[in-house]
PDB file of C-alpha atoms in Angstrom:
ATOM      1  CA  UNK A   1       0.000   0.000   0.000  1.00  0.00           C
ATOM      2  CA  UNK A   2       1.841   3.311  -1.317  1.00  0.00           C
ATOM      3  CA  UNK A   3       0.349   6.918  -0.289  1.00  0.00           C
ATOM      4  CA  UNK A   4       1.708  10.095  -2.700  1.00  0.00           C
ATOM      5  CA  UNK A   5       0.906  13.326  -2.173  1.00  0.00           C
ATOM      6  CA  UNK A   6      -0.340  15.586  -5.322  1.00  0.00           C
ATOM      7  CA  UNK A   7       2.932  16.201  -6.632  1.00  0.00           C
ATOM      8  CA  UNK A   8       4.120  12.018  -6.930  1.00  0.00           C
ATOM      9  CA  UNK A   9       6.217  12.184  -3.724  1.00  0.00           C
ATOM     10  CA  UNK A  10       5.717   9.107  -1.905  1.00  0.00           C
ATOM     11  CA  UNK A  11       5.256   9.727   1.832  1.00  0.00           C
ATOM     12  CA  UNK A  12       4.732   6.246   3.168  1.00  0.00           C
ATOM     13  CA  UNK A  13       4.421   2.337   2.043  1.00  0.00           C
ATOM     14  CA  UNK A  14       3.014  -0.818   3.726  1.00  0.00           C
ATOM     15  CA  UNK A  15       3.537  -4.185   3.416  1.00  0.00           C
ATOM     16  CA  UNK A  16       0.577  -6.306   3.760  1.00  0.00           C
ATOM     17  CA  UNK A  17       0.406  -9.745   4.977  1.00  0.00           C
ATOM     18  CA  UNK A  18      -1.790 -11.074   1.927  1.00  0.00           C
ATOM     19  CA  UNK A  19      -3.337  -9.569  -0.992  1.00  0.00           C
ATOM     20  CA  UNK A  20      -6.155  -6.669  -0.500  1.00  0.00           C
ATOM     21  CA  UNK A  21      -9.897  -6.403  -1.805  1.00  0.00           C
ATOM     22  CA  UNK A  22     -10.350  -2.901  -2.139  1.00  0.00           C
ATOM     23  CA  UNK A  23      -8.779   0.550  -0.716  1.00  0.00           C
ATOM     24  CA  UNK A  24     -10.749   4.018  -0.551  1.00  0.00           C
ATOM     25  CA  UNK A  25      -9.403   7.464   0.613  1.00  0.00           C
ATOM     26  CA  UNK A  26     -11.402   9.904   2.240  1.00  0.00           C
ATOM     27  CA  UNK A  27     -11.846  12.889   0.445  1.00  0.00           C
ATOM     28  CA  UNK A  28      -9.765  15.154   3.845  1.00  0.00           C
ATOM     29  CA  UNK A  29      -7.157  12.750   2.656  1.00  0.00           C
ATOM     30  CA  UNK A  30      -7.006  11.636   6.730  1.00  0.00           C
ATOM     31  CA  UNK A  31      -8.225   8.305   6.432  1.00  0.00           C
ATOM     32  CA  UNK A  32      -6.978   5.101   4.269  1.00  0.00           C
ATOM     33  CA  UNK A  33      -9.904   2.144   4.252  1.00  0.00           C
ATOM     34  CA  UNK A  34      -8.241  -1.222   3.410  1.00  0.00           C
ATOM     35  CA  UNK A  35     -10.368  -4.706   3.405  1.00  0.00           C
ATOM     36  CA  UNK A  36      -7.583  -8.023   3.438  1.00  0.00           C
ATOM     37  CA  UNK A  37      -8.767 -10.936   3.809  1.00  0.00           C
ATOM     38  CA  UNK A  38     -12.312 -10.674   6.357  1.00  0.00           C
ATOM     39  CA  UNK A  39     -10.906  -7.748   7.691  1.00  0.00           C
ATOM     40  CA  UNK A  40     -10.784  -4.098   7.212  1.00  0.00           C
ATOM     41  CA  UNK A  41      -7.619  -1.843   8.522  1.00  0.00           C
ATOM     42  CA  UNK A  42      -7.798   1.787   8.790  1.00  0.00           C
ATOM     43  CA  UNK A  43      -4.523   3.906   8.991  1.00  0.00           C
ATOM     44  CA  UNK A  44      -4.347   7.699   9.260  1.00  0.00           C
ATOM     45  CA  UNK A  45      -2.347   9.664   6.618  1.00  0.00           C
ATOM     46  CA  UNK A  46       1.198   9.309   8.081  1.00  0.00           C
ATOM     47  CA  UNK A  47       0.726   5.724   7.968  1.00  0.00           C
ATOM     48  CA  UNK A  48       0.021   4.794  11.750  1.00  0.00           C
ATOM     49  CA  UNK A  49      -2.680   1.701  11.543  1.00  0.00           C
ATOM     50  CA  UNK A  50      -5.521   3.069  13.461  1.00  0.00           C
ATOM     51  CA  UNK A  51      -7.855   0.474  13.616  1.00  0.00           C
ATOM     52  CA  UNK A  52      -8.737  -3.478  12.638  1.00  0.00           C
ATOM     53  CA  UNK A  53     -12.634  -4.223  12.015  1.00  0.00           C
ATOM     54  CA  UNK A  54     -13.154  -7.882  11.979  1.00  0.00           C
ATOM     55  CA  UNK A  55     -16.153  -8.834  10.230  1.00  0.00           C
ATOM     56  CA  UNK A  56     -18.118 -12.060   9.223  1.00  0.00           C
ATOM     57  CA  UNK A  57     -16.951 -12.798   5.458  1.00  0.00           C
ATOM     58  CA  UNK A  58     -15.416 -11.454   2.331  1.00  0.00           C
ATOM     59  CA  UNK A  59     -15.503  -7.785   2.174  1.00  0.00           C
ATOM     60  CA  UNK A  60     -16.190  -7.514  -1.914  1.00  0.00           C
ATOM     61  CA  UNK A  61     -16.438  -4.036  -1.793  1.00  0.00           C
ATOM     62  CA  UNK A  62     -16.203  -0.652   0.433  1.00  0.00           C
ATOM     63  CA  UNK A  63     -15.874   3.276   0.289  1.00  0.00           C
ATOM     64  CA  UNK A  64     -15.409   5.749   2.876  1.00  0.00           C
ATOM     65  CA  UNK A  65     -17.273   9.542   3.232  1.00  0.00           C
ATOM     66  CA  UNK A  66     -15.387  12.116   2.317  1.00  0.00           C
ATOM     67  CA  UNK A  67     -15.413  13.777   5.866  1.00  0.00           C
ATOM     68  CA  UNK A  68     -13.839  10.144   7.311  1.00  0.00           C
ATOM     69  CA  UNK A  69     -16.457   9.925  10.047  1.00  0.00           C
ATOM     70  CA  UNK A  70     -18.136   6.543   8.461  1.00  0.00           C
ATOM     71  CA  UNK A  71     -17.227   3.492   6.337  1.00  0.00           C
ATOM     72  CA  UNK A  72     -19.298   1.120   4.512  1.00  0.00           C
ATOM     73  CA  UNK A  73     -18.486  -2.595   3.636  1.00  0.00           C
ATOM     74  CA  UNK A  74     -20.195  -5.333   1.411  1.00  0.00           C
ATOM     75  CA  UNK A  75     -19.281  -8.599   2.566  1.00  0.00           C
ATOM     76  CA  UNK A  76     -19.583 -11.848   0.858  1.00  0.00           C
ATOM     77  CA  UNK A  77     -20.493 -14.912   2.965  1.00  0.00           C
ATOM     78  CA  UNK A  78     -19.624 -18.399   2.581  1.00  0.00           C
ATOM     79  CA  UNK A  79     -23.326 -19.434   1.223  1.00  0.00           C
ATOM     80  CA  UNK A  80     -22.775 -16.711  -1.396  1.00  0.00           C
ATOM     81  CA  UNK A  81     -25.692 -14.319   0.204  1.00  0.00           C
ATOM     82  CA  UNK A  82     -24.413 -11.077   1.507  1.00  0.00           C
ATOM     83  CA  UNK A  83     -24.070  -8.342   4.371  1.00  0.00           C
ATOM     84  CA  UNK A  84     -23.829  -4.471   4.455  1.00  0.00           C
ATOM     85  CA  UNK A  85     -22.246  -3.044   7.188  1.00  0.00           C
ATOM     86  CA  UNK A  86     -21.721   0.442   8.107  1.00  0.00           C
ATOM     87  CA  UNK A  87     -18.457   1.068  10.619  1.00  0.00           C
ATOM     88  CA  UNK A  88     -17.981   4.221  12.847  1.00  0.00           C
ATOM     89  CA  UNK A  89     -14.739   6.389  12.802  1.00  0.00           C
ATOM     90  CA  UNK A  90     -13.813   4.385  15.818  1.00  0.00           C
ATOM     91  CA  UNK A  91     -14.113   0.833  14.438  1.00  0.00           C
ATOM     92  CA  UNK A  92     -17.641  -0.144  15.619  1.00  0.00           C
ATOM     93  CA  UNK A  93     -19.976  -1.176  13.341  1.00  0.00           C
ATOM     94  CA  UNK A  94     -22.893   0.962  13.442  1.00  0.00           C
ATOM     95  CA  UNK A  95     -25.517  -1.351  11.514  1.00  0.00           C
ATOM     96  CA  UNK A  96     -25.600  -3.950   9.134  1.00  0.00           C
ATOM     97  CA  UNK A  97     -28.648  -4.884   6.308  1.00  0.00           C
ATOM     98  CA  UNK A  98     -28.466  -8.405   4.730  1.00  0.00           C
ATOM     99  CA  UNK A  99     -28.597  -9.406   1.408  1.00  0.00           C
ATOM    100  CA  UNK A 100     -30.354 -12.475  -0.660  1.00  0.00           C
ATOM    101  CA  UNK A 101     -26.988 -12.446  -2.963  1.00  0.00           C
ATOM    102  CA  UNK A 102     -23.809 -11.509  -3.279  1.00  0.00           C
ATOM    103  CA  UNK A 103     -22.789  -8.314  -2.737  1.00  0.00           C
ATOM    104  CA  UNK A 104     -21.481  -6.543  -5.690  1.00  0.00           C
ATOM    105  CA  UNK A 105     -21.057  -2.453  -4.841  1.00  0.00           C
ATOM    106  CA  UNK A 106     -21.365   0.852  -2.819  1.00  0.00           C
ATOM    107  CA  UNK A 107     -21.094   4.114  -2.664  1.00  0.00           C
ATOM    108  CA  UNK A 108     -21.914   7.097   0.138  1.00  0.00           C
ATOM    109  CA  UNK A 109     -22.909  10.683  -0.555  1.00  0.00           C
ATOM    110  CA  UNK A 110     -20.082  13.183  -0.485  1.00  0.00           C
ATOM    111  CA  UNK A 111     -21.832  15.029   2.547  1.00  0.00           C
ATOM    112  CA  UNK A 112     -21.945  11.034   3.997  1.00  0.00           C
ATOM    113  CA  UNK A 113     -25.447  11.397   4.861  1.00  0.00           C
ATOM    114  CA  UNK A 114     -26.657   8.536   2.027  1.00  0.00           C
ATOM    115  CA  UNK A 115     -25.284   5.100   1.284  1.00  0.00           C
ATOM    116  CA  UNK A 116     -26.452   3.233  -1.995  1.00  0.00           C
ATOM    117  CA  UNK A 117     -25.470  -0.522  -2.058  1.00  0.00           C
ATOM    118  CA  UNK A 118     -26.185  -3.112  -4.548  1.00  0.00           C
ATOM    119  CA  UNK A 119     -25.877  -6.905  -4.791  1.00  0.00           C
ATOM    120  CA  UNK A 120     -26.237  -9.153  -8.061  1.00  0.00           C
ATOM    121  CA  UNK A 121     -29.755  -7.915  -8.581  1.00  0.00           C
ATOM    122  CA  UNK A 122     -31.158  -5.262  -6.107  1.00  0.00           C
ATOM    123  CA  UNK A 123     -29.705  -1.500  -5.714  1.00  0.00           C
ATOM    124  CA  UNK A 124     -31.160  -0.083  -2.039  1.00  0.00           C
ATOM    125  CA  UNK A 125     -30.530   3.117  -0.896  1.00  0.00           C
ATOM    126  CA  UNK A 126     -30.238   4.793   2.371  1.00  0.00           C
ATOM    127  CA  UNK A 127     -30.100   7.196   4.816  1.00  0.00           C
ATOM    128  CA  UNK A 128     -26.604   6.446   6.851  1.00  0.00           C
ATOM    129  CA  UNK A 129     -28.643   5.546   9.869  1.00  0.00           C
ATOM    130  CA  UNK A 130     -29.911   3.117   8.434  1.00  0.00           C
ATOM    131  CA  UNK A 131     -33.419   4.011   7.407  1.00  0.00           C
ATOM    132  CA  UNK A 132     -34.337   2.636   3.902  1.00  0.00           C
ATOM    133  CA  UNK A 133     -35.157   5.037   1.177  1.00  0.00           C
ATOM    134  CA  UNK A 134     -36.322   3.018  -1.633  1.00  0.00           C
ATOM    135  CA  UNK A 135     -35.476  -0.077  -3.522  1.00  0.00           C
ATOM    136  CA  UNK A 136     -34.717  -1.270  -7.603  1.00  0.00           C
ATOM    137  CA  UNK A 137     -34.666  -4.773  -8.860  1.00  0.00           C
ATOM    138  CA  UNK A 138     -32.666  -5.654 -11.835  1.00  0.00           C
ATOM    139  CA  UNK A 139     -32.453  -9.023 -13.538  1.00  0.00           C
ATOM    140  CA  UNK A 140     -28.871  -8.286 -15.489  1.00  0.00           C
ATOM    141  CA  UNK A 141     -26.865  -8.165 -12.368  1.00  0.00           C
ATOM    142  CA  UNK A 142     -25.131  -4.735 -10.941  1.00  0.00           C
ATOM    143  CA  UNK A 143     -21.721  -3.676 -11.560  1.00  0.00           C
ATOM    144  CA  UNK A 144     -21.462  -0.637 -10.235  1.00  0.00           C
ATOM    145  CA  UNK A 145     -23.317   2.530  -8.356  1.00  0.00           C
ATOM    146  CA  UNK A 146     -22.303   6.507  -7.742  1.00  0.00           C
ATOM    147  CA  UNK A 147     -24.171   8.901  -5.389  1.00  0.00           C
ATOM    148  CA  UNK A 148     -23.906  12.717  -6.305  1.00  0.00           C
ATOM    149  CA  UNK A 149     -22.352  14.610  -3.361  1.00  0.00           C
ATOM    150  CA  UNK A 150     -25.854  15.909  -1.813  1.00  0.00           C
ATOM    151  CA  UNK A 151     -27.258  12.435  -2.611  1.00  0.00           C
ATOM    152  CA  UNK A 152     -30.079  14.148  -4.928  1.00  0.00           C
ATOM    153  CA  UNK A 153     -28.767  11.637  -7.636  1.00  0.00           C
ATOM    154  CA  UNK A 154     -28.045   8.399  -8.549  1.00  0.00           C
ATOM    155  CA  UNK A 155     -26.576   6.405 -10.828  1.00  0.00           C
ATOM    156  CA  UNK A 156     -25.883   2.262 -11.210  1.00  0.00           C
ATOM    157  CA  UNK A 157     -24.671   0.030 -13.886  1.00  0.00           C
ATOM    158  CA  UNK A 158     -25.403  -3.386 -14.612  1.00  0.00           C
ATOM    159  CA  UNK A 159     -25.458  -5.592 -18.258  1.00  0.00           C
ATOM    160  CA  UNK A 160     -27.026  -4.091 -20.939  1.00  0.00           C
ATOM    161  CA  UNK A 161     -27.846  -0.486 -18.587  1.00  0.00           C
ATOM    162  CA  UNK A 162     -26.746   2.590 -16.954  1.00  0.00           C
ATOM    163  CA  UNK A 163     -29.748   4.219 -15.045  1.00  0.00           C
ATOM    164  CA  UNK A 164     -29.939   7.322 -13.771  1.00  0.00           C
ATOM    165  CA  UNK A 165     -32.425   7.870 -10.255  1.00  0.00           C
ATOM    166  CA  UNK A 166     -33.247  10.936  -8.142  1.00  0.00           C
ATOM    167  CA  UNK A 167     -33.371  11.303  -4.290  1.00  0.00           C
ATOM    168  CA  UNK A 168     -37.180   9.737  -4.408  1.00  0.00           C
ATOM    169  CA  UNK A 169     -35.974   6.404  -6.272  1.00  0.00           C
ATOM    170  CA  UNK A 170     -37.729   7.850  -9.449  1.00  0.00           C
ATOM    171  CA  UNK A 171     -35.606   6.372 -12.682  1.00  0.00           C
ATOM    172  CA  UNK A 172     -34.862   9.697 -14.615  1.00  0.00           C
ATOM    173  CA  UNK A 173     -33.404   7.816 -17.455  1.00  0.00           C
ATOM    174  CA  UNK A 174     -31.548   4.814 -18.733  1.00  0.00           C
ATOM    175  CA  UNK A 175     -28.962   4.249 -21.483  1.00  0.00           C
ATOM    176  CA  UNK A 176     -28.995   0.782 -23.569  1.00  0.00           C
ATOM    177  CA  UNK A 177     -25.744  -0.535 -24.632  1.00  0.00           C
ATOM    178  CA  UNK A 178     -26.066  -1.797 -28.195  1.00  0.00           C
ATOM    179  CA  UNK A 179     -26.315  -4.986 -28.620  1.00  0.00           C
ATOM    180  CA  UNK A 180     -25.494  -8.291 -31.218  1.00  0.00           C
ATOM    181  CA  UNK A 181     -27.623 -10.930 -32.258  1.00  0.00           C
ATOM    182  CA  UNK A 182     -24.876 -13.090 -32.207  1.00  0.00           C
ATOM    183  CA  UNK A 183     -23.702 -12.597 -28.798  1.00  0.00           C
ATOM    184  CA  UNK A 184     -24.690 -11.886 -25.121  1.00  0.00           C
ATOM    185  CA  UNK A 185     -25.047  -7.977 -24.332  1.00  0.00           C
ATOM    186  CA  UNK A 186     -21.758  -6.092 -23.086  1.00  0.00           C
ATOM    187  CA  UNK A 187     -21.433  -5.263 -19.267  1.00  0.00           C
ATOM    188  CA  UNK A 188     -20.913  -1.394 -17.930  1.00  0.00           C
ATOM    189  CA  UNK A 189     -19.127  -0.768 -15.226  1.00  0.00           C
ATOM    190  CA  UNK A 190     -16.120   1.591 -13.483  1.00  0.00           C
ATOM    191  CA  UNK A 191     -18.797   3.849 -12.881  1.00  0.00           C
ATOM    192  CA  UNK A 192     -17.880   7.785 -11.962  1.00  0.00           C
ATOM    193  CA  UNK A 193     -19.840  10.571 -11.307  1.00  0.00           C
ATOM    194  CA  UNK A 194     -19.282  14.400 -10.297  1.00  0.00           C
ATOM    195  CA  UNK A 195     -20.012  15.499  -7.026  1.00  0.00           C
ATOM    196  CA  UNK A 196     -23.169  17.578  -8.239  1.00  0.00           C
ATOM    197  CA  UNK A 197     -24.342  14.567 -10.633  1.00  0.00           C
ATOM    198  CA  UNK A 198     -23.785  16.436 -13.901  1.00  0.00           C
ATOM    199  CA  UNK A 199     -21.713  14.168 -15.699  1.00  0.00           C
ATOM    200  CA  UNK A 200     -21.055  10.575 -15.650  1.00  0.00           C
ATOM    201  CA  UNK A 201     -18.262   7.897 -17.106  1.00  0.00           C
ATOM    202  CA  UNK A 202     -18.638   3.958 -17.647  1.00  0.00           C
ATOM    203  CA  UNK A 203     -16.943   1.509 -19.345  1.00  0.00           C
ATOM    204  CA  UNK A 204     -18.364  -0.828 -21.438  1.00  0.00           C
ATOM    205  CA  UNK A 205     -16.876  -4.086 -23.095  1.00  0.00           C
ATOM    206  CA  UNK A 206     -13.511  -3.809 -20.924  1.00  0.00           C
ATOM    207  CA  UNK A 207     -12.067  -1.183 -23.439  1.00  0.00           C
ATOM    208  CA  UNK A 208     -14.184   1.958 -24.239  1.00  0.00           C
ATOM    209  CA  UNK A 209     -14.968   4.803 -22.052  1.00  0.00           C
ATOM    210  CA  UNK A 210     -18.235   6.164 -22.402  1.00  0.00           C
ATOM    211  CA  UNK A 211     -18.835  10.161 -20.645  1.00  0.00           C
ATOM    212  CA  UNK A 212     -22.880  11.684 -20.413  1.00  0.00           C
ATOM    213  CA  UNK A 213     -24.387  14.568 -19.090  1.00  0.00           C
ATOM    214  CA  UNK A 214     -27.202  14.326 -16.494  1.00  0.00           C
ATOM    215  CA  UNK A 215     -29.720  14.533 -18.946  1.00  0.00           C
ATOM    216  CA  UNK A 216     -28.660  11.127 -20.635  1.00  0.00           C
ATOM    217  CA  UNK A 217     -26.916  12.838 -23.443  1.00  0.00           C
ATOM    218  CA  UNK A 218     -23.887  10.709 -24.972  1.00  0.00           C
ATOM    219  CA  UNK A 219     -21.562  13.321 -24.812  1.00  0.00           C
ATOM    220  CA  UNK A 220     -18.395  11.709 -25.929  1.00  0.00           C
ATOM    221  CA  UNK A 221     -16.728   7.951 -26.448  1.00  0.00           C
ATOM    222  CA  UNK A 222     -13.126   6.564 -26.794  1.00  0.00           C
ATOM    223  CA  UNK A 223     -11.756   2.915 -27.052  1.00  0.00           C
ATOM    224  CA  UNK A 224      -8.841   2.390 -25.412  1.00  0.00           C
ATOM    225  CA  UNK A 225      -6.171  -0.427 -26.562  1.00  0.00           C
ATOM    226  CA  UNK A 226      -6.028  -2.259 -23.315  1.00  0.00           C
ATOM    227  CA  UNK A 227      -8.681  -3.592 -20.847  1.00  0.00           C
ATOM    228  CA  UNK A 228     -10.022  -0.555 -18.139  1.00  0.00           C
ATOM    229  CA  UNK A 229      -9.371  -1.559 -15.142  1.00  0.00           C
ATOM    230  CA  UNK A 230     -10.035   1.845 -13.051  1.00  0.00           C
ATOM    231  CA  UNK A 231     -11.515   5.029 -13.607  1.00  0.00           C
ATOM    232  CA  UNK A 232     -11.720   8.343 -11.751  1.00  0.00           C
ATOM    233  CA  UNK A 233     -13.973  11.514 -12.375  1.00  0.00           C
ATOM    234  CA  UNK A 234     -12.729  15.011 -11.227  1.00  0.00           C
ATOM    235  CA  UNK A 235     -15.021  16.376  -8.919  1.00  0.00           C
ATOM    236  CA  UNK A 236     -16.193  19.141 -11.034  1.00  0.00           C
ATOM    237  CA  UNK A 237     -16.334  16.543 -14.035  1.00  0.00           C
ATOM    238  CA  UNK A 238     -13.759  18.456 -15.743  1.00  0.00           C
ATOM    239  CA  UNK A 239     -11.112  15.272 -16.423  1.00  0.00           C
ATOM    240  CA  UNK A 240     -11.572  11.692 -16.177  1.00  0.00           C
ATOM    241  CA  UNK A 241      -8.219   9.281 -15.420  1.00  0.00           C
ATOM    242  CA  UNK A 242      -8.339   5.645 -16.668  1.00  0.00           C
ATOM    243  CA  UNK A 243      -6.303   2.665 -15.535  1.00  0.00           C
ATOM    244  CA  UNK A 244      -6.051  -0.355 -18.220  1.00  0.00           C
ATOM    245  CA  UNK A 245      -3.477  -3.168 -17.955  1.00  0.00           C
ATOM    246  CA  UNK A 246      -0.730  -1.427 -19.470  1.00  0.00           C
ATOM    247  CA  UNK A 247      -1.137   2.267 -19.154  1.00  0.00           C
ATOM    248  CA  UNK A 248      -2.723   5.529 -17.373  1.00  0.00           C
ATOM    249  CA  UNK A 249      -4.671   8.630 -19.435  1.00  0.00           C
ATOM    250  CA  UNK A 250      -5.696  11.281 -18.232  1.00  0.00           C
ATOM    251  CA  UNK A 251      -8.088  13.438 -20.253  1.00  0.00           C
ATOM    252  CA  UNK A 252     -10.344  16.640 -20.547  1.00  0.00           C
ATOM    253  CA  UNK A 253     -13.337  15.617 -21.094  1.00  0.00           C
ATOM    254  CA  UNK A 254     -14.083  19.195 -22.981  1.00  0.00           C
ATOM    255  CA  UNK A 255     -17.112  20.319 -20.637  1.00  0.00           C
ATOM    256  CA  UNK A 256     -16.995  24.075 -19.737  1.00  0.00           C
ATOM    257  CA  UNK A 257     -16.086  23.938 -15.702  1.00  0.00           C
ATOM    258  CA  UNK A 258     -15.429  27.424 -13.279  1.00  0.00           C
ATOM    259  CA  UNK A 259     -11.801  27.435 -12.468  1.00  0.00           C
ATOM    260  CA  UNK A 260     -11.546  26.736  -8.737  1.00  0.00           C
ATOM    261  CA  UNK A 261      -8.268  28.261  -7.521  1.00  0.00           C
ATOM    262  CA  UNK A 262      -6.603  25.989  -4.899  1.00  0.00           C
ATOM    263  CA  UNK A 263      -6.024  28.004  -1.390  1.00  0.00           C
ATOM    264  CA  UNK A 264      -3.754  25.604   0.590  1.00  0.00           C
ATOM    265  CA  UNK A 265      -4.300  25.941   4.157  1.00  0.00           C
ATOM    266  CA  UNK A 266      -1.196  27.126   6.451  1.00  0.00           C
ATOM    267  CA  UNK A 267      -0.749  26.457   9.769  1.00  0.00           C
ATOM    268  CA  UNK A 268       0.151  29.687  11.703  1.00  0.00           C
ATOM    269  CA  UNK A 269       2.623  28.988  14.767  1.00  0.00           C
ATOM    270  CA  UNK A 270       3.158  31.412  17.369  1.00  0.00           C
ATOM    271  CA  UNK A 271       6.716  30.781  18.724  1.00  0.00           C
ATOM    272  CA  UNK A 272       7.654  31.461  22.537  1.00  0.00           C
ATOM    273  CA  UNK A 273      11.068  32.806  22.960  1.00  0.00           C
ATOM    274  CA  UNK A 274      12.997  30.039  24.778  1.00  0.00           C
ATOM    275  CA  UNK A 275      15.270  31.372  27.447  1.00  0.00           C
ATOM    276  CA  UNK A 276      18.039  29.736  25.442  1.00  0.00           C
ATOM    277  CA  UNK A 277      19.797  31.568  23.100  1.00  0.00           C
ATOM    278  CA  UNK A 278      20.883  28.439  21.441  1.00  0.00           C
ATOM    279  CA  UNK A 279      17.041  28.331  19.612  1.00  0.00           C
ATOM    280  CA  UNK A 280      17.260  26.249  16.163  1.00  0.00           C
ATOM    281  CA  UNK A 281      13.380  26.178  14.705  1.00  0.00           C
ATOM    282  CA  UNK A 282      12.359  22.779  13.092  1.00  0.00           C
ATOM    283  CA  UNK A 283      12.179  22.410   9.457  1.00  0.00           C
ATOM    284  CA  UNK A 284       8.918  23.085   8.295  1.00  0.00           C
ATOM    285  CA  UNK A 285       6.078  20.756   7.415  1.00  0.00           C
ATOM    286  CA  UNK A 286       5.297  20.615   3.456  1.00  0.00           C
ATOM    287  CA  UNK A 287       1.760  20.984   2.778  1.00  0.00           C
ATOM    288  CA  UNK A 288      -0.635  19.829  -0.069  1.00  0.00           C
TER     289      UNK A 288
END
């Protein structure tokens, strides 16, 4: 497990005992989310391992709010059926819901008050109490789900579809994948949304990227070379960076976004004279 900061630097690396499930970062860059094995570890962002939540099966998949104050993991049991469970900043799990399948994906608000979760055929959504919002069944199974950052949106993809809900469960829209005769429809999947739900990416037959607005609108494809493996969508929606087997893009995906100037924050120290004249200041801290 490696953790960079903006400019490539690499400020810390773990080895891990086995090989991991998933990782997610919260968005304060404070907290690292790692499932291994039936396990998830938490460490803080100077690498200190903060925490160990044991819980009862695989954990397929997992994301953490952007504040770090709650996680969310889908497990996968022995029997193939499936748990969510939603874990405190402190380790505890808060609640769990159980599944009639496997669990496939998740994904919580920006704001972390709303969790949407999926297994192979139903997408739920919640409040991150607990309280259930609405339901969707699916018969092609889900691959993937995205929650705008107020949680007014939502978006999943499965075989065949990407569908596109509001707040109330309503289905706004829904995109078919074209199809052959010949053979089975394509999968979507490496879903990515911006925070305010304006634009979204997905992958479709391992190797092409498709990017739409919120009104359904096909805005742009590409077919990469290689299989996608990852994808990421700026918050704003202005680039989108793809991972394939063999290489990493990074594009502009040509929509007209405000320029948001970056303001680091800096740490103001107030230093007491020390009765030593012998005073040697530390070296500062670099920032983000």
């Amino acid at each position: 497990l490696d953790y960079f900061d903006r400019t490539g630097h690499l400020l810390w690396s773990k080895s891990l005992e086995g090989p991991f499930g998933s990782e997610s970062l919260s968005g304060d860059g404070k907290i690292v989310a790692l499932t291994d094995g039936d396990r998830i570890s938490f460490f803080n962002s100077t690498g200190d391992l903060i925490g160990t939540t044991v819980l009862e099966g695989f954990p397929w998949t997992m994301a953490i709010s952007e504040d770090s104050s709650t996680a969310a993991a889908g497990i996968t049991t022995r029997d193939y059926t499936g748990n969510l469970y939603v874990i405190g900043a402190n380790g505890t799990i808060l609640w769990s819901s159980s599944t009639k399948h496997r669990f496939k994906t998740l994904a919580i608000s920006g704001n972390g008050r709303y969790l949407a979760g999926a297994d192979s055929n139903q997408l739920r959504y919640f409040t991150i109490g607990g309280k259930r919002l609405w339901s969707f069944n699916s018969s092609p199974e889900f691959t993937g789900v995205a929650v705008s950052s107020d949680g007014a949106y939502v978006a999943a993809s499965s075989q065949y579809y990407l569908r596109y809900f509001n707040t109330s469960g309503a289905k706004l829209w829904h995109y078919d994948a074209p199809t052959l005769p010949t053979k089975p429809g394509p999968y979507l999947g490496h879903l990515s949304m911006s925070e305010d739900g304006n634009y979204l990416s997905v992958t479709t037959d391992g190797n092409r990227t498709l990017f739409f607005n919120r009104e359904g609108k096909l805005l742009w494809q590409n077919e990469s070379p290689h299989r996608i493996v990852s994808t990421s969508l700026a918050r704003n929606g202005k680039y989108l960076a793809t991972g394939t087997e063999q290489e990493f893009t990074y594009f502009d995906t040509g929509i007209d976004a405000p320029a948001v100037e970056v303001k680091p924050t800096v740490n103001t120290t107030t230093m007491i004279r020390s009765p030593t004249p012998n005073f040697t200041p530390q070296e500062s801290v670099p920032i983000f």
